[in-house]
Amino acid sequence: SSGLKGVDFHELTFYYMMKPMGKRDFTSQSTTESGAKETMHWLPID
């Protein structure tokens, strides 16, 4: 159980424009507070 039930809050997220450096395989072991796995995806803007 998260201690945030019934609490209003905002999420602040930063996005960065990056030049590809060849390899586009991202690895992350990150999870949310509830245990859900977070993923990263390369999104081309062209």
mmCIF file of C-alpha atoms in Angstrom:
data_model
loop_
_atom_site.group_PDB
_atom_site.id
_atom_site.type_symbol
_atom_site.label_atom_id
_atom_site.label_comp_id
_atom_site.label_asym_id
_atom_site.label_seq_id
_atom_site.Cartn_x
_atom_site.Cartn_y
_atom_site.Cartn_z
ATOM 1 C CA SER A 1 0.000 0.000 0.000
ATOM 2 C CA SER A 2 1.355 3.397 -0.926
ATOM 3 C CA GLY A 3 1.156 6.211 1.588
ATOM 4 C CA LEU A 4 -0.253 8.512 -1.126
ATOM 5 C CA LYS A 5 -3.827 7.200 -1.279
ATOM 6 C CA GLY A 6 -6.176 10.188 -1.276
ATOM 7 C CA VAL A 7 -3.318 12.700 -1.591
ATOM 8 C CA ASP A 8 -3.228 15.104 -4.549
ATOM 9 C CA PHE A 9 0.205 15.609 -6.099
ATOM 10 C CA HIS A 10 1.879 16.658 -9.361
ATOM 11 C CA GLU A 11 4.578 14.873 -11.343
ATOM 12 C CA LEU A 12 7.462 16.862 -12.782
ATOM 13 C CA THR A 13 9.084 15.134 -15.784
ATOM 14 C CA PHE A 14 12.034 16.259 -17.884
ATOM 15 C CA TYR A 15 12.549 15.312 -21.532
ATOM 16 C CA TYR A 16 15.826 15.842 -23.347
ATOM 17 C CA MET A 17 16.545 16.108 -27.066
ATOM 18 C CA MET A 18 19.590 13.946 -27.766
ATOM 19 C CA LYS A 19 21.622 13.121 -30.832
ATOM 20 C CA PRO A 20 21.797 9.366 -31.449
ATOM 21 C CA MET A 21 25.249 7.946 -30.789
ATOM 22 C CA GLY A 22 24.757 4.674 -32.705
ATOM 23 C CA LYS A 23 23.447 2.245 -30.107
ATOM 24 C CA ARG A 24 19.777 2.727 -29.178
ATOM 25 C CA ASP A 25 19.384 -0.059 -26.632
ATOM 26 C CA PHE A 26 18.300 1.362 -23.292
ATOM 27 C CA THR A 27 18.333 -0.645 -20.099
ATOM 28 C CA SER A 28 16.546 0.346 -16.929
ATOM 29 C CA GLN A 29 15.726 -1.417 -13.680
ATOM 30 C CA SER A 30 13.424 1.427 -12.627
ATOM 31 C CA THR A 31 10.004 0.804 -11.067
ATOM 32 C CA THR A 32 7.185 3.009 -9.821
ATOM 33 C CA GLU A 33 6.262 3.231 -6.129
ATOM 34 C CA SER A 34 3.574 0.591 -6.742
ATOM 35 C CA GLY A 35 6.170 -1.781 -8.264
ATOM 36 C CA ALA A 36 5.224 -1.375 -11.951
ATOM 37 C CA LYS A 37 8.229 -1.565 -14.285
ATOM 38 C CA GLU A 38 9.102 1.692 -16.074
ATOM 39 C CA THR A 39 10.366 1.499 -19.649
ATOM 40 C CA MET A 40 12.309 3.830 -21.938
ATOM 41 C CA HIS A 41 11.675 4.088 -25.680
ATOM 42 C CA TRP A 42 13.586 5.902 -28.427
ATOM 43 C CA LEU A 43 11.118 8.118 -30.337
ATOM 44 C CA PRO A 44 12.499 9.637 -33.544
ATOM 45 C CA ILE A 45 11.187 13.145 -34.224
ATOM 46 C CA ASP A 46 11.839 13.234 -37.964
#
